[in-house]
Coordinates of C-alpha atoms and ligand atoms in Angstrom, one line a residue:
M1 CA 97.1 60.9 120.6
V2 CA 96.9 64.7 120.4
V3 CA 93.7 66.2 121.6
L4 CA 92.9 69.8 120.6
Q5 CA 91.4 71.9 123.4
V6 CA 88.7 74.1 122.0
V7 CA 86.6 76.7 123.9
V8 CA 83.4 78.0 122.4
T9 CA 81.9 81.0 124.2
G10 CA 78.2 81.6 123.7
G11 CA 78.0 77.8 123.7
A12 CA 74.2 77.8 124.2
G13 CA 73.5 80.3 121.4
Q14 CA 72.2 79.7 117.9
I15 CA 75.5 79.8 116.0
A16 CA 77.1 77.3 118.4
Y17 CA 74.1 75.0 117.9
S18 CA 75.0 74.8 114.1
L19 CA 78.7 74.8 114.7
I20 CA 79.0 71.9 117.2
P21 CA 78.0 69.2 114.7
L22 CA 80.6 70.5 112.2
I23 CA 83.3 70.3 114.8
A24 CA 82.1 66.9 116.1
R25 CA 82.1 65.4 112.6
G26 CA 85.7 66.5 112.0
L27 CA 84.7 69.1 109.4
V28 CA 86.5 72.0 111.1
F29 CA 89.8 70.7 112.5
G30 CA 90.1 67.7 110.2
P31 CA 89.2 64.0 110.7
A32 CA 92.6 63.1 112.3
T33 CA 92.3 65.7 115.1
R34 CA 90.5 64.7 118.3
V35 CA 88.8 67.7 120.0
H36 CA 87.9 68.3 123.6
L37 CA 85.1 70.9 123.4
R38 CA 84.4 73.3 126.2
L39 CA 81.1 75.2 125.8
L40 CA 80.9 78.3 128.0
D41 CA 77.9 80.4 128.6
I42 CA 76.5 82.6 131.4
P43 CA 74.5 81.2 134.4
P44 CA 71.0 81.9 132.9
A45 CA 71.9 79.6 130.0
A46 CA 73.2 76.8 132.3
Q47 CA 70.1 74.5 131.7
A48 CA 70.3 75.1 128.0
L49 CA 74.0 74.1 128.0
E50 CA 73.1 70.9 129.9
A51 CA 70.5 70.0 127.2
I52 CA 73.1 70.7 124.5
V53 CA 75.5 68.3 126.1
M54 CA 72.7 65.7 126.2
E55 CA 72.1 66.3 122.5
I56 CA 75.7 65.8 121.7
Q57 CA 75.7 62.5 123.6
D58 CA 72.6 61.4 121.7
S59 CA 74.1 62.3 118.4
L60 CA 76.7 59.5 118.5
F61 CA 79.3 61.5 116.7
P62 CA 81.8 59.1 115.3
T63 CA 85.4 59.9 116.4
A64 CA 86.4 63.6 116.3
L65 CA 85.0 64.4 119.7
E66 CA 87.2 63.3 122.6
G67 CA 85.0 64.9 125.3
V68 CA 82.6 67.8 126.0
L69 CA 82.3 70.2 128.9
G70 CA 79.3 72.5 129.2
T71 CA 80.1 75.0 131.8
T72 CA 79.5 78.5 133.2
D73 CA 82.9 78.4 134.9
E74 CA 85.1 80.6 132.8
V75 CA 88.4 79.4 134.1
R76 CA 87.6 75.7 133.5
A77 CA 86.5 76.6 130.0
F78 CA 89.7 78.5 129.1
E79 CA 92.3 76.3 131.0
G80 CA 94.8 75.2 128.4
A81 CA 92.6 76.2 125.4
Q82 CA 94.4 76.0 122.1
V83 CA 91.6 77.4 120.0
A84 CA 89.0 80.0 121.3
I85 CA 85.9 80.6 119.3
L86 CA 84.2 83.7 120.7
L87 CA 80.5 83.7 119.9
G88 CA 79.3 85.0 123.2
G89 CA 78.0 88.5 123.4
F90 CA 75.1 90.8 124.3
P91 CA 72.5 91.2 121.5
R92 CA 71.2 94.6 120.4
K93 CA 67.9 95.3 122.1
P94 CA 65.3 97.7 120.7
G95 CA 66.1 101.3 121.5
M96 CA 69.7 100.5 122.5
E97 CA 72.3 103.1 121.5
R98 CA 75.4 102.0 119.7
G99 CA 77.5 103.1 122.6
Q100 CA 75.5 101.1 125.1
L101 CA 75.8 98.0 122.9
M102 CA 79.5 98.6 122.6
A103 CA 79.8 99.0 126.4
K104 CA 78.2 95.6 127.1
N105 CA 80.3 93.8 124.5
V106 CA 83.7 95.3 125.0
G107 CA 83.3 94.6 128.8
I108 CA 82.7 90.9 127.8
M109 CA 85.7 90.9 125.5
K110 CA 88.0 92.5 128.1
R111 CA 87.1 89.6 130.4
M112 CA 87.7 87.0 127.7
G113 CA 91.1 88.5 126.9
Q114 CA 92.1 88.3 130.6
L115 CA 91.0 84.6 130.6
L116 CA 93.1 83.9 127.5
E117 CA 96.1 85.7 129.1
R118 CA 95.9 83.8 132.4
H119 CA 94.6 80.4 131.4
A120 CA 94.9 79.5 127.7
S121 CA 97.8 77.9 125.9
R122 CA 100.6 80.4 125.0
D123 CA 99.9 79.7 121.3
C124 CA 96.1 79.8 121.5
K125 CA 94.4 81.0 118.3
A126 CA 91.3 83.2 118.8
L127 CA 88.5 83.8 116.4
V128 CA 86.0 86.6 117.3
V129 CA 82.5 86.2 115.7
A130 CA 80.5 88.2 118.3
N131 CA 79.7 91.8 117.2
P132 CA 81.1 94.4 117.0
A133 CA 83.6 91.8 115.7
A134 CA 86.6 94.0 114.7
T135 CA 86.6 96.1 117.8
N136 CA 85.9 93.1 120.0
C137 CA 88.9 91.5 118.5
L138 CA 91.1 94.5 119.3
V139 CA 89.9 94.6 122.9
L140 CA 90.4 90.9 123.3
A141 CA 94.0 91.1 122.0
A142 CA 94.7 94.2 124.2
N143 CA 93.8 92.1 127.2
A144 CA 95.9 89.1 126.2
P145 CA 99.2 90.9 125.5
S146 CA 101.5 87.9 125.8
L147 CA 99.8 86.1 122.9
P148 CA 101.1 86.9 119.4
R149 CA 98.9 89.4 117.5
K150 CA 98.9 87.1 114.5
N151 CA 96.9 84.6 116.7
F152 CA 93.8 86.9 116.7
S153 CA 91.2 87.2 113.9
F154 CA 87.6 88.1 113.4
L155 CA 85.0 86.6 111.1
S156 CA 84.4 88.5 107.8
R157 CA 84.2 85.2 105.9
L158 CA 80.4 85.1 106.1
D159 CA 80.2 88.2 104.0
H160 CA 82.9 86.8 101.7
E161 CA 80.8 83.6 101.2
R162 CA 77.7 85.6 100.7
M163 CA 79.4 87.4 97.8
V164 CA 80.7 84.1 96.3
G165 CA 77.2 82.7 96.5
M166 CA 75.6 85.7 94.8
L167 CA 78.2 85.7 92.0
L168 CA 77.6 82.0 91.4
E169 CA 73.8 82.5 91.4
K170 CA 74.1 85.3 88.8
A171 CA 76.7 83.6 86.6
N172 CA 75.0 80.3 86.6
S173 CA 71.7 81.9 85.6
V174 CA 73.4 83.7 82.7
L175 CA 75.1 80.4 81.6
A176 CA 71.8 78.5 81.9
A177 CA 70.1 81.1 79.7
G178 CA 72.9 80.8 77.1
T179 CA 73.3 84.6 76.8
A180 CA 77.0 85.0 77.8
S181 CA 79.2 86.2 75.0
H182 CA 81.8 83.5 74.5
A183 CA 80.6 81.2 77.3
V184 CA 79.3 77.7 76.6
R185 CA 79.3 75.4 79.4
S186 CA 76.9 72.7 80.5
E187 CA 78.1 72.3 84.1
R188 CA 77.2 74.7 86.8
L189 CA 80.0 76.8 88.3
R190 CA 81.0 75.8 91.9
P191 CA 82.5 77.8 94.7
A192 CA 86.0 76.7 93.7
D193 CA 85.4 78.3 90.3
V194 CA 85.3 81.9 91.8
R195 CA 88.4 83.9 92.8
G196 CA 89.7 87.5 93.1
L197 CA 87.2 88.9 95.6
C198 CA 87.6 90.4 99.1
I199 CA 85.7 92.0 101.9
W200 CA 87.7 94.9 103.2
G201 CA 87.3 97.0 106.3
N202 CA 85.1 96.9 109.4
H203 CA 82.4 94.3 110.1
S204 CA 79.6 96.8 109.6
D205 CA 77.7 98.6 106.9
S206 CA 80.9 100.4 106.0
Q207 CA 82.5 97.1 104.8
V208 CA 83.8 97.1 101.2
P209 CA 82.7 94.1 99.2
D210 CA 85.2 94.3 96.4
A211 CA 84.4 92.4 93.1
S212 CA 86.7 94.5 90.9
S213 CA 89.0 91.6 90.1
V214 CA 86.6 88.6 90.2
E215 CA 87.4 85.7 87.8
F216 CA 85.4 82.6 87.0
C217 CA 86.9 79.3 86.0
L218 CA 85.2 78.5 82.7
N219 CA 86.0 75.3 80.9
G220 CA 89.3 75.1 82.8
N221 CA 90.4 78.7 82.1
W222 CA 90.2 81.7 84.5
V223 CA 88.3 84.5 82.8
P224 CA 87.2 87.9 84.1
A225 CA 83.7 88.0 85.5
Q226 CA 82.7 90.3 82.6
T227 CA 83.1 87.3 80.2
I228 CA 80.0 85.8 81.6
L229 CA 78.2 88.8 83.2
G230 CA 79.1 91.4 80.5
D231 CA 79.7 95.0 81.6
S232 CA 77.0 94.8 84.2
P233 CA 76.6 97.7 86.6
W234 CA 75.7 95.0 89.2
L235 CA 79.4 94.4 89.8
K236 CA 80.1 98.1 90.4
L237 CA 81.0 99.1 94.0
Q238 CA 78.3 101.2 95.5
D239 CA 79.1 103.8 98.2
A240 CA 78.1 102.4 101.6
N241 CA 76.1 105.5 102.4
A242 CA 74.2 105.1 99.2
V243 CA 72.7 101.7 100.2
A244 CA 69.0 101.8 99.8
G245 CA 68.3 99.4 102.6
A246 CA 66.0 97.2 100.6
G247 CA 68.7 94.7 99.8
G248 CA 67.0 94.2 96.4
G249 CA 70.2 93.4 94.6
D250 CA 70.6 96.2 92.0
Y251 CA 74.3 96.0 93.0
L252 CA 76.2 93.1 94.4
S253 CA 77.9 95.2 97.1
E254 CA 74.6 96.5 98.2
A255 CA 73.1 93.0 98.4
V256 CA 76.1 91.7 100.4
R257 CA 75.9 94.5 102.9
N258 CA 72.2 94.0 103.3
R259 CA 72.1 90.2 103.4
G260 CA 72.1 89.9 107.2
A261 CA 69.3 92.3 107.6
V262 CA 67.2 90.6 104.9
I263 CA 67.7 87.2 106.6
L264 CA 66.9 88.7 110.0
A265 CA 63.7 90.3 108.7
A266 CA 62.5 87.0 107.1
R267 CA 63.6 84.5 109.7
K268 CA 63.1 86.8 112.8
L269 CA 66.5 85.4 113.8
S270 CA 69.9 86.4 112.6
S271 CA 72.0 84.1 110.3
A272 CA 73.2 81.1 112.2
M273 CA 73.7 78.1 109.8
S274 CA 75.6 80.2 107.4
A275 CA 77.6 81.9 110.2
A276 CA 78.5 78.5 111.6
N277 CA 79.7 77.3 108.1
A278 CA 81.7 80.4 107.6
T279 CA 83.3 80.0 111.0
A280 CA 84.2 76.4 110.1
A281 CA 85.7 77.6 106.8
H282 CA 87.7 80.3 108.4
L283 CA 89.1 78.0 111.1
G284 CA 89.7 75.1 108.6
D285 CA 91.6 77.3 106.2
W286 CA 93.6 79.1 109.0
L287 CA 94.4 76.1 111.1
C288 CA 94.1 72.9 109.2
S289 CA 94.8 73.4 105.5
P290 CA 98.0 72.9 103.6
P291 CA 98.8 76.2 101.8
T292 CA 96.6 76.3 98.7
G293 CA 97.3 79.8 97.4
K294 CA 93.5 80.5 97.9
T295 CA 92.8 84.1 99.0
V296 CA 90.1 84.5 101.6
S297 CA 88.8 87.5 103.6
M298 CA 89.9 87.5 107.2
G299 CA 89.8 90.2 110.0
V300 CA 93.4 90.5 111.3
F301 CA 95.8 93.0 112.7
S302 CA 97.3 95.5 110.3
D303 CA 101.1 95.7 110.5
G304 CA 101.4 98.7 108.2
N305 CA 100.6 96.0 105.5
P306 CA 100.8 96.6 101.8
F307 CA 97.3 98.2 101.7
G308 CA 98.1 101.2 103.8
V309 CA 95.8 100.5 106.8
P310 CA 97.4 102.0 109.9
E311 CA 99.4 99.6 112.0
G312 CA 97.6 98.2 115.1
L313 CA 94.0 98.3 113.7
V314 CA 92.1 95.1 113.2
C315 CA 90.5 95.1 109.8
S316 CA 89.3 92.7 107.1
F317 CA 91.9 92.0 104.4
P318 CA 92.6 89.5 101.6
V319 CA 94.9 86.8 103.2
Q320 CA 96.4 83.5 102.3
C321 CA 96.6 80.8 105.0
G322 CA 99.6 78.7 105.7
D323 CA 99.6 75.2 107.2
L324 CA 99.1 73.6 110.5
S325 CA 101.8 71.1 110.6
G326 CA 104.3 71.5 113.4
A327 CA 105.2 74.9 114.7
N328 CA 103.8 76.7 111.8
R329 CA 100.2 75.9 112.7
G330 CA 97.9 78.8 111.9
G331 CA 100.1 80.9 109.7
W332 CA 98.7 83.5 107.3
N333 CA 100.0 86.3 105.1
F334 CA 98.5 89.3 103.3
D335 CA 97.8 88.6 99.7
S336 CA 100.0 91.5 98.5
D337 CA 99.2 90.8 94.8
F338 CA 95.7 92.1 95.5
R339 CA 95.3 95.5 93.9
L340 CA 93.2 98.3 95.4
T341 CA 91.1 100.2 92.8
E342 CA 90.5 103.9 93.4
D343 CA 86.9 103.2 94.5
V344 CA 87.9 100.5 96.9
S345 CA 90.7 102.6 98.3
R346 CA 88.3 105.5 98.9
Q347 CA 85.7 103.4 100.6
L348 CA 88.3 101.4 102.7
A349 CA 89.5 104.8 104.0
V350 CA 85.9 105.5 105.3
S351 CA 85.7 102.1 106.9
V352 CA 89.1 102.5 108.5
A353 CA 88.0 105.9 109.9
E354 CA 85.0 104.1 111.5
L355 CA 87.3 101.5 113.0
E356 CA 89.4 104.2 114.5
E357 CA 86.3 105.9 115.9
E358 CA 85.1 102.5 117.4
R359 CA 88.6 101.9 118.9
E360 CA 88.4 105.3 120.6
M361 CA 84.9 104.6 121.9
A362 CA 85.8 101.1 123.2
F363 CA 88.9 102.2 125.0
S364 CA 87.3 105.3 126.5
I365 CA 84.5 103.0 127.9
L366 CA 87.1 100.5 129.2
N367 CA 89.2 103.2 130.8
G368 CA 86.1 104.5 132.6
Ligands
NAX424 P1 72.8 84.2 120.4 O1 72.2 85.3 121.2 O2 72.0 83.0 120.0 O3 74.0 83.5 121.4 C1 74.9 84.3 122.1 C2 75.2 83.5 123.4 O4 76.2 84.2 124.1 C3 74.0 83.4 124.3 O5 73.8 82.0 124.7 C4 74.5 84.2 125.5 O6 73.9 83.7 126.8 C5 76.0 84.0 125.4 N1 76.7 85.0 126.2 C6 76.5 86.3 126.5 N2 77.4 86.8 127.3 C7 78.3 85.8 127.5 C8 79.5 85.8 128.2 N3 80.0 86.8 129.0 N4 80.2 84.6 128.3 C9 79.8 83.5 127.5 N5 78.6 83.5 126.8 C10 77.9 84.7 126.8 O7 73.7 84.8 119.3 P2 74.2 84.1 117.9 O8 73.2 84.2 116.9 O9 74.8 82.8 118.3 O10 75.4 85.1 117.5 C11 76.6 85.2 118.3 C12 77.3 86.5 117.9 O11 77.7 86.5 116.5 C13 76.5 87.8 118.0 O12 77.2 88.8 118.6 C14 76.2 88.2 116.6 O13 75.9 89.5 116.4 C15 77.4 87.7 115.9 N6 77.4 87.5 114.5 C16 78.5 87.8 113.8 C17 78.6 87.5 112.5 C18 79.9 87.8 111.8 O14 79.9 87.6 110.5 N7 81.0 88.2 112.4 C19 77.5 86.9 111.7 C20 76.5 86.2 112.5 C21 76.2 86.9 113.9 O15 75.3 87.9 113.7

């Protein structure tokens, strides 16, 4: 029996708390894959880790979990790891400068990269969730140079799922009101009935939530979003620096960019359940699905790809995932059919400039 070795850093944090049951129920790596889970956290969280291991034991998860290790020993956590889920990081404190936050987190990612390089499987796949996710991913990979660059990714899927959810909410309310031009449908649209969207760029306010080619599957046929929504300005891409900050939803792109802040303000905690679900979806599509032709947003290395982003930057793109059978486990490709509109191109350039700035800041911190 094959057992997949999975390390989760930040194992005592709130996203991990929602992610562990998804892994343990076989909803991330598939019901046929047994998982040995290593939960890593820092010494002040050791007791919390112990409690989480007790809770896992008490949850009587059926079969997907082969074993669990809750540890503050980094080497034990990373030894032979085949999948690394990097949630662990330093949260922003009041009054903290961006540079100070970056300094804390790139230091952590440098260490995680060294652990991957020295102790993980040579084909380990790494997903960075911890912020600043794109730059963290770059630093991680730079410190694990013997692992293929295609094995590194960061999570932009939560923003992608937020956009799908908002499109569905809007389209279903139009359909329910019966005001769409040629649209008559009794059933609600589901997530699989939406395609053609992408989150481009950095994982920050400069991200580009692109709905310019969105289609809905209506009565079995793919139709442009406008068939249901009309020529609504809501779909139009707003400039990132024009975001009002209220998250009120005059524009879809504004609402997607502000969603995290709106949830934080209401819950007094950042998104965790939805972040765990997006992490599960990202890993499931990347590592466990047969090729479906579905396009998803994923932060990956640019290789001078079809979209003109400079080679060597880590950036969110539209990608299609391959399969996990045999040697091809974890393949993905850019969706080169995706067309950049002028607006998206212009805003992506702004986000790419920010990524370049962050890269410079990160490496000047690391090089002392
Ligand atoms: P929490 O603060 O609940 O958990 C973080 C955990 O990391 C803590 O238990 C902490 O002790 C641990 N940690 C700190 N340094 C560590 C180290 N060197 N080694 C191992 N563990 C370490 O945060 P949570 O809400 O779980 O969020 C985790 C990260 O995800 C944060 O950086 C957050 O900003 C980021 N997010 C990224 C998202 C994305 O879409 N990419 C969305 C959700 C989330 O905000």
